[in-house]
Coordinates of C-alpha atoms (C1' of nucleotides) in Angstrom, one line a residue:
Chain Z
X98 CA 0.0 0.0 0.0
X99 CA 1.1 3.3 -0.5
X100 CA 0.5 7.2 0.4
X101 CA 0.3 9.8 -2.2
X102 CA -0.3 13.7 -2.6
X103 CA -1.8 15.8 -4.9
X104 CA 0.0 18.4 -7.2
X105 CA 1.7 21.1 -4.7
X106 CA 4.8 20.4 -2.9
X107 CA 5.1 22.7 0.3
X108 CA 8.5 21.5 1.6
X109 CA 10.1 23.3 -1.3
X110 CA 10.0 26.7 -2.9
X111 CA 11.8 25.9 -5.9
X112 CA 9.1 22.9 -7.1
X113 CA 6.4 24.2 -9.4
X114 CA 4.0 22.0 -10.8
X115 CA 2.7 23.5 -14.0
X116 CA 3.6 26.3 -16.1
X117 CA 1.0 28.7 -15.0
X118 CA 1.8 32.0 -16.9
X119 CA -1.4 33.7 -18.8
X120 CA -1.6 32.7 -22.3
X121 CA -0.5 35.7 -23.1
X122 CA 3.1 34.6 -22.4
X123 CA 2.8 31.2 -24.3
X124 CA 3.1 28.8 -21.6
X125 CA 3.7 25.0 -22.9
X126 CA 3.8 21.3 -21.5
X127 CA 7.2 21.1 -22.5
X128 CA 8.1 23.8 -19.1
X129 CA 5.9 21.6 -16.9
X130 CA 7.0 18.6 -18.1
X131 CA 10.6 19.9 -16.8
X132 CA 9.3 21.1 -13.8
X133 CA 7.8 17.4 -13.6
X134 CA 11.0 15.7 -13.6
X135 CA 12.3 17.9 -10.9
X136 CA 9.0 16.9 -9.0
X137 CA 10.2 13.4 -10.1
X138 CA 13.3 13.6 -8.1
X139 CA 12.4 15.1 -5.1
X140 CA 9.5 12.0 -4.6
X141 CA 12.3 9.9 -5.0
X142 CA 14.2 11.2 -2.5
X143 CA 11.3 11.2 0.1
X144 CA 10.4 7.5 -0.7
X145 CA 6.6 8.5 -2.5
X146 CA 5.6 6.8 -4.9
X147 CA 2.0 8.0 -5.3
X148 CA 1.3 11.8 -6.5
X149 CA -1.3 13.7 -8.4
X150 CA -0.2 15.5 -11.0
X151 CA -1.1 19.2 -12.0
X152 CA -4.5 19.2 -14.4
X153 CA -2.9 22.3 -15.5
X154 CA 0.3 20.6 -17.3
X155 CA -0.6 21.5 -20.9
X156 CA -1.9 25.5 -20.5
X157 CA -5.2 26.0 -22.3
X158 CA -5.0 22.8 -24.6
X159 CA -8.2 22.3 -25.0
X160 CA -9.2 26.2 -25.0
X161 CA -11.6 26.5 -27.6
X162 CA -10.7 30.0 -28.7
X163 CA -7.1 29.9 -28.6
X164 CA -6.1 26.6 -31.1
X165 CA -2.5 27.6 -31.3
X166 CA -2.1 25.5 -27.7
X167 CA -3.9 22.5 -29.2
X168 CA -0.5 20.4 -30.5
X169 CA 1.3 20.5 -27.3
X170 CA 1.1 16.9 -26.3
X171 CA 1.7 15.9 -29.5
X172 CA 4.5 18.9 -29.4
X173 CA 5.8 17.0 -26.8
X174 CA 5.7 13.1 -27.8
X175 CA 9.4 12.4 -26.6
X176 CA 9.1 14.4 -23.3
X177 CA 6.6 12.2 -22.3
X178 CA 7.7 8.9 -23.1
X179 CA 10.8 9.7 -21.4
X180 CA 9.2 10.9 -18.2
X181 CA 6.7 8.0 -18.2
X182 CA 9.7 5.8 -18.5
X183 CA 11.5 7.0 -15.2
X184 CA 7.9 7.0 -13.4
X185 CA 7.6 3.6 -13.8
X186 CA 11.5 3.1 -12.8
X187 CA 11.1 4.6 -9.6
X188 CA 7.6 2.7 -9.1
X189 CA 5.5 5.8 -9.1
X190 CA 1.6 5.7 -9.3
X191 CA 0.2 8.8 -11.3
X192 CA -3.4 10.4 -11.6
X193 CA -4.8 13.2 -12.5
X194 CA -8.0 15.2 -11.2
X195 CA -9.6 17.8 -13.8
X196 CA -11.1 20.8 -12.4
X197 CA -14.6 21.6 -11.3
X198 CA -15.5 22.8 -14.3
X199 CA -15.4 19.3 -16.4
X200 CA -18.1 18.6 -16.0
X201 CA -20.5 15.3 -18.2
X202 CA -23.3 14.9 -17.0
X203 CA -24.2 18.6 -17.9
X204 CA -27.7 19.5 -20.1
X205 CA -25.5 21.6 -21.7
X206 CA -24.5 19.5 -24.9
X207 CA -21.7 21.9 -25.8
X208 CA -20.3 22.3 -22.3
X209 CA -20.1 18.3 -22.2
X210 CA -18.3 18.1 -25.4
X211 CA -16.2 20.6 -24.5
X212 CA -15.1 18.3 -21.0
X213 CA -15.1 15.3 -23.1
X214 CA -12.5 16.8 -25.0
X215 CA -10.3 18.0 -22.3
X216 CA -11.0 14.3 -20.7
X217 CA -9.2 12.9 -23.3
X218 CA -6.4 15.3 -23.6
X219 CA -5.5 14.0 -19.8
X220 CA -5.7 10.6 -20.8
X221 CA -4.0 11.7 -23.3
X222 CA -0.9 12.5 -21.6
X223 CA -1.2 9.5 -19.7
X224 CA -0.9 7.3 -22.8
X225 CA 1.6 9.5 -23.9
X226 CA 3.5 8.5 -20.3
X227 CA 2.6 4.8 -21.2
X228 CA 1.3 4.6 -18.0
X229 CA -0.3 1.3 -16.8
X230 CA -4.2 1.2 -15.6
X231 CA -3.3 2.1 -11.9
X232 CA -2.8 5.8 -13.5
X233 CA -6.3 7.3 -13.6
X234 CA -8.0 9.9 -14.2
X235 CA -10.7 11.1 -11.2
X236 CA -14.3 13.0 -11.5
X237 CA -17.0 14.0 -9.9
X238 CA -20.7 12.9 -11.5
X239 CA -21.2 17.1 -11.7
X240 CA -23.9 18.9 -11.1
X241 CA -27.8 18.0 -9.5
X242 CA -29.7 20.8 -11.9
X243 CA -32.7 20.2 -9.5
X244 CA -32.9 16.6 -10.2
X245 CA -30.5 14.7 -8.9
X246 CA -31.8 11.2 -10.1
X247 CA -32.1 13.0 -13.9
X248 CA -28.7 13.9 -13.6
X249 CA -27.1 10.4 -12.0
X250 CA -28.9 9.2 -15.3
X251 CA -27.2 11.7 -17.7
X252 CA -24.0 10.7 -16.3
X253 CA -24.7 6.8 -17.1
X254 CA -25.6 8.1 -20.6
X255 CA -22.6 10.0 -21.4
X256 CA -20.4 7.4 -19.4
X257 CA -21.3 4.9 -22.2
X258 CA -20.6 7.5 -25.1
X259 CA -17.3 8.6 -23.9
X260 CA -14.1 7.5 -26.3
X261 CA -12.2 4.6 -25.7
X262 CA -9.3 5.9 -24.3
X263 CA -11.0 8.5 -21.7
X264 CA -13.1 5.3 -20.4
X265 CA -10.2 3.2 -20.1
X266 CA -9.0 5.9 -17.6
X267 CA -11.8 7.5 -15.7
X268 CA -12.7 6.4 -12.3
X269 CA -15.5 8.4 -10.5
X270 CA -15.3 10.1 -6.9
X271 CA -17.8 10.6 -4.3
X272 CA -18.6 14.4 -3.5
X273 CA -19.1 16.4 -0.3
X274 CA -22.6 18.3 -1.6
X275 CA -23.7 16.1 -4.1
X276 CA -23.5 13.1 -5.2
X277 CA -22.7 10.5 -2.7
X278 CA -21.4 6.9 -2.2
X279 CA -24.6 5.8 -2.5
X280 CA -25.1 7.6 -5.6
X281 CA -21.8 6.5 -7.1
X282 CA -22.6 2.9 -6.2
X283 CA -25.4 3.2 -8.2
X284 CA -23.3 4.5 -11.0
X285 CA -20.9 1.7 -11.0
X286 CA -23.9 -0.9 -10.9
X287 CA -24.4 0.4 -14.6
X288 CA -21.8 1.4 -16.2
X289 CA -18.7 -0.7 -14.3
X290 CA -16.6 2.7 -13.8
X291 CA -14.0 2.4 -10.5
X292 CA -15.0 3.9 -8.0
X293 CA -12.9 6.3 -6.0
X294 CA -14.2 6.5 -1.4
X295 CA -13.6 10.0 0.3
X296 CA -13.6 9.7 3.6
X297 CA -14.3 13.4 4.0
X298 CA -16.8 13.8 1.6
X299 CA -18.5 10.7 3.0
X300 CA -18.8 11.9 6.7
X301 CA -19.7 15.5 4.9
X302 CA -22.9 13.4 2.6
X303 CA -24.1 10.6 3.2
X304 CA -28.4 10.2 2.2
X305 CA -27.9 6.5 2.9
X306 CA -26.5 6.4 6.0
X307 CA -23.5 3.7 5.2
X308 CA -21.5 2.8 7.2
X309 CA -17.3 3.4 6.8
X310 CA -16.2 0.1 6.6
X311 CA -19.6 -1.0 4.1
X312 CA -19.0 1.8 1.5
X313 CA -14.6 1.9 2.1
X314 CA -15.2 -2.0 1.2
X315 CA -17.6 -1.3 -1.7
X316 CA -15.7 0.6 -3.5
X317 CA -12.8 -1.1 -3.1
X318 CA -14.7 -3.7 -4.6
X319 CA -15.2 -1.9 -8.1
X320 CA -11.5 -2.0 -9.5
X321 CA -11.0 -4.5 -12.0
X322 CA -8.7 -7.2 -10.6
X323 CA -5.0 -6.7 -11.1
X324 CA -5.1 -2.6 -10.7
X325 CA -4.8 -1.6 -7.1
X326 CA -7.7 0.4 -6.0
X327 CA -7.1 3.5 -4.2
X328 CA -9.1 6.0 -2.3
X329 CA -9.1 9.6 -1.0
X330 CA -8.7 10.6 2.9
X331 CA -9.0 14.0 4.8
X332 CA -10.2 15.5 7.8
X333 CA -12.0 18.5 8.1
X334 CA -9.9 21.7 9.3
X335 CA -11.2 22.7 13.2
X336 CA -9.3 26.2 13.9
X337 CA -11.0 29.5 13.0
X338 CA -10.7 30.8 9.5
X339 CA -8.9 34.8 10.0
X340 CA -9.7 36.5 6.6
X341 CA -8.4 40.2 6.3
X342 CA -11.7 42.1 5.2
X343 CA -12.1 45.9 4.0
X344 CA -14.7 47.9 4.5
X345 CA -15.6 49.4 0.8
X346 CA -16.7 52.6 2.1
X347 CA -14.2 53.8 4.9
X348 CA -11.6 51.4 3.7
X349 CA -11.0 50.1 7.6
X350 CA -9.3 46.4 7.6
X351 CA -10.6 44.1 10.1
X352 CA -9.9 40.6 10.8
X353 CA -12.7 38.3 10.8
X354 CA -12.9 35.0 12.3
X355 CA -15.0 32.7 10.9
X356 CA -15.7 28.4 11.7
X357 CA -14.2 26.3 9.2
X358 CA -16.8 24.1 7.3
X359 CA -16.4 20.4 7.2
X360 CA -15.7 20.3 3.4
X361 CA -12.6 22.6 4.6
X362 CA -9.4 20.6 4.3
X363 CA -7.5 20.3 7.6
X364 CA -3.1 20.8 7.8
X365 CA -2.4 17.4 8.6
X366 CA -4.4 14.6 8.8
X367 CA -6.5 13.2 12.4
X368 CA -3.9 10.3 13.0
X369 CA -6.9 8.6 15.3
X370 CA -9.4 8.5 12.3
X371 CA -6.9 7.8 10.0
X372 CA -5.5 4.3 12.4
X373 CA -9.4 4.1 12.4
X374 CA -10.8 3.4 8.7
X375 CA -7.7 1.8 7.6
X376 CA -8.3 -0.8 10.5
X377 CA -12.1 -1.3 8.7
X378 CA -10.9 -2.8 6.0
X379 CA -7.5 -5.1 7.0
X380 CA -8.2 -7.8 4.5
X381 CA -7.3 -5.9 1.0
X382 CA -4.8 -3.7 0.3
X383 CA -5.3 -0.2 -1.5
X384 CA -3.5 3.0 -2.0
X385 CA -4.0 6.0 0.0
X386 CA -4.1 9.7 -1.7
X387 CA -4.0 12.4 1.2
X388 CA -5.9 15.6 0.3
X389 CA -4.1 18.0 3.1
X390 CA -3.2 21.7 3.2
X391 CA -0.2 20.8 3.8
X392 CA 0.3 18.1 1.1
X393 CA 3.9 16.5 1.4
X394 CA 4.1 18.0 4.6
X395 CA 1.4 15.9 6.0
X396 CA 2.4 12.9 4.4
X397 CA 5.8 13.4 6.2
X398 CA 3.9 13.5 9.6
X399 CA 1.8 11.1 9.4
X400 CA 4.4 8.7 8.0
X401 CA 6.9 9.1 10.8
X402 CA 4.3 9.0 13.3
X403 CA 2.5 5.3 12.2
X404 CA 5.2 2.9 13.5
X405 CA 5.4 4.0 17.2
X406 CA 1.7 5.0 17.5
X407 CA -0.4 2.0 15.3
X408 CA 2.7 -0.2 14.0
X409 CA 0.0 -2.6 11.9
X410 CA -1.2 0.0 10.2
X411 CA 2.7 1.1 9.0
X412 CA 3.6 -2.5 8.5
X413 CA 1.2 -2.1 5.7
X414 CA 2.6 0.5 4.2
X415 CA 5.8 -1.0 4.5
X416 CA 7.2 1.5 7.2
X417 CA 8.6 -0.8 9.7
X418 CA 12.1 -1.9 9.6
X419 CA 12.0 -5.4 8.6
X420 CA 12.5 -7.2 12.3
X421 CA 9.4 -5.0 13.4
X422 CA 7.5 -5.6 10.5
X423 CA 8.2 -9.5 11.1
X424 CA 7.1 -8.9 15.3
X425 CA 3.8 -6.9 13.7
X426 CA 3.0 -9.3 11.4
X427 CA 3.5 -12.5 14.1
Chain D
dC521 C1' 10.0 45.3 -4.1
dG522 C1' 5.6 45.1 -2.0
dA523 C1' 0.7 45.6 -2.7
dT524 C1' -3.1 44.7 -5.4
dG525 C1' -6.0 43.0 -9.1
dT526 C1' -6.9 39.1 -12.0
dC527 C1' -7.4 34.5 -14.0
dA528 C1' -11.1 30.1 -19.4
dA529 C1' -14.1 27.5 -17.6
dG530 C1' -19.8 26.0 -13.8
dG531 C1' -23.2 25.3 -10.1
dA532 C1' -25.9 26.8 -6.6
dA533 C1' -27.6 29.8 -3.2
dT534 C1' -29.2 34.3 -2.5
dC535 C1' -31.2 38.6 -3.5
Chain P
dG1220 C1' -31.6 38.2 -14.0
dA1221 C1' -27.5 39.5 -11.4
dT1222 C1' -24.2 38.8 -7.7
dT1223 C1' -21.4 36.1 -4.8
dC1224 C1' -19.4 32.1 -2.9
dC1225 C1' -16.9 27.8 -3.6
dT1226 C1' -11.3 27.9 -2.7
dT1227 C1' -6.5 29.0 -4.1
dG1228 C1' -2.4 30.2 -5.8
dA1229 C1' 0.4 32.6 -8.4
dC1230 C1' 0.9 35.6 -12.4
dA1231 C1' 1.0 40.4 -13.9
dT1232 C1' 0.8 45.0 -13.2
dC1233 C1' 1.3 49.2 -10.8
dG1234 C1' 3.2 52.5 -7.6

DNA sequence: CGATGTCAAGGAATC
DNA sequence: GATTCCTTGACATCG
């Protein structure tokens, strides 16, 4: 098993993960891609071998009004295979996780074609990479559009028309406001898409009341065998927010303090609910993407803390030394 | 150099 | 029908 993060690395200054300049400045996948294998090398060094990569790698690729960005990947053929190629040397699991506005299940016919498009351009990439199946690409069903059933159904309908290559990719996530595990569930039951658990989002929706260890064990259940499943974990941030507000008229500044929501990401992770849901399910093995503010950071911490507090649950990540693993395991 | 405004994109709540 | 939040960082411009 093994513990990824997504895109930002906050142990570093010197890391970027995309080229983000406007289009005005011609940014290009062949700038991320180096910033990539930089990004390479420092997971190395730390011992990851899971990680998100930026959705933003190839700048505006799909933009509909600016085709001048649309060859990049292609731009770019060697870059890839030769990045792809040192990924699978150093044993590293990749994904990527398109932004909220991707959205398929939309009435919108042109909005969904647009998505599907950019939906392939990330698989894209990833065949580009020569990646194996474990290197997916995550979404949400998208929005409810006062009908939720309706739209679960529009998803099922455009899962099915999808191109070959995006389907062979795609895995579908549970959501914090709208579409839950149950709801995903039912999605999988008709179409066979993986399905990706958050913990978060779970504990934040949940219609049908499941419990941890039924929907953690139900999901796991939709990979196809011989591609390790994974799932998402978080815990909700707890402190007060402090946001710096001016007062439009007078111009005063004020700090205000607001509570965090439970969709708000938390710095670390909650090392008792993490010991927690991994113990539900002890009889399969799956990998572990941690969504923290603190990304790398958090992963650090958590890792260093597992063997002295919940040694079973670091023997299966592989963080004991091998005569503790051996005791743990006996 | 520091402060501030801006960025491709949708959905949903609120007024 | 229009506005704002969601949530976030970093680019770009200005003083």
């Amino acid at each position: 098993m093994q513990l990824g993060f997504p895109v930002k690395i906050t142990q570093r200054d010197d890391l970027p993960s995309n080229d983000a300049r406007r289009h005005q400045s011609g940014p290009h996948l062949r700038v991320s891609l180096g910033y990539l294998r930089a990004i390479f090398d420092y997971l190395a060094s730390i011992d990851v071998r899971m990680y998100r990569m930026s959705s933003d790698l190839a700048p505006y690729v799909t933009h509909p009004d600016m085709p001048q960005f649309h060859r990049q990947i292609d731009e770019c053929r060697a870059e890839l295979a030769a990045l792809g190629a040192d990924a699978r040397a150093q044993g590293l699991r990749l994904s990527l996780h398109p932004s909220q506005y991707i959205i398929i299940n939309s009435p919108d016919a042109d909005l969904v074609q647009r998505s599907v498009r950019e939906l392939a351009a990330q698989a894209a990439i990833l065949d580009a990479m020569a990646l194996g199946p474990e290197a997916v690409v995550v979404l949400h069903v998208g929005g409810v559009y006062g009908d939720r059933s309706a739209s679960r159904e529009r998803f099922i309908h455009a899962y099915t028309q999808l191109p070959e290559p995006v389907r062979r990719r795609l895995v579908l996530e549970n959501d914090d406001t709208r579409f839950s595990v149950g709801d995903i569930l039912h999605i999988h039951q008709h179409t066979g898409v993986p399905l990706i658990y958050d913990y978060q989002h779970h504990m934040c929706l949940d219609r049908e009341r499941i419990p941890v260890a039924e929907a953690l064990r139900a999901c796991i259940a939709t990979w196809p065998h011989g591609v390790q499943p994974k799932i998402h974990f978080s815990t909700p941030r707890t402190e007060m927010k402090a946001t710096r507000r001016k007062n439009k008229q007078t111009g005063a500044a004020a700090t205000v303090y607001q509570p965090p929501s439970w969709t708000n990401h938390a710095d670390y992770v909650n090392p008792f609910e993490f010991i927690n849901v991994m113990r539900q399910v002890p009889e399969r093995e799956f990998d572990v993407m941690l969504e923290c503010k603190l990304k790398d950071t958090a992963l650090l911490r958590l890792r260093s803390d597992l063997p002295r507090y919940a040694p079973d649950v670091a023997a299966r990540f592989g963080l004991l030394e091998p005569a503790e693993q051996e005791r743990s395991a006996g």
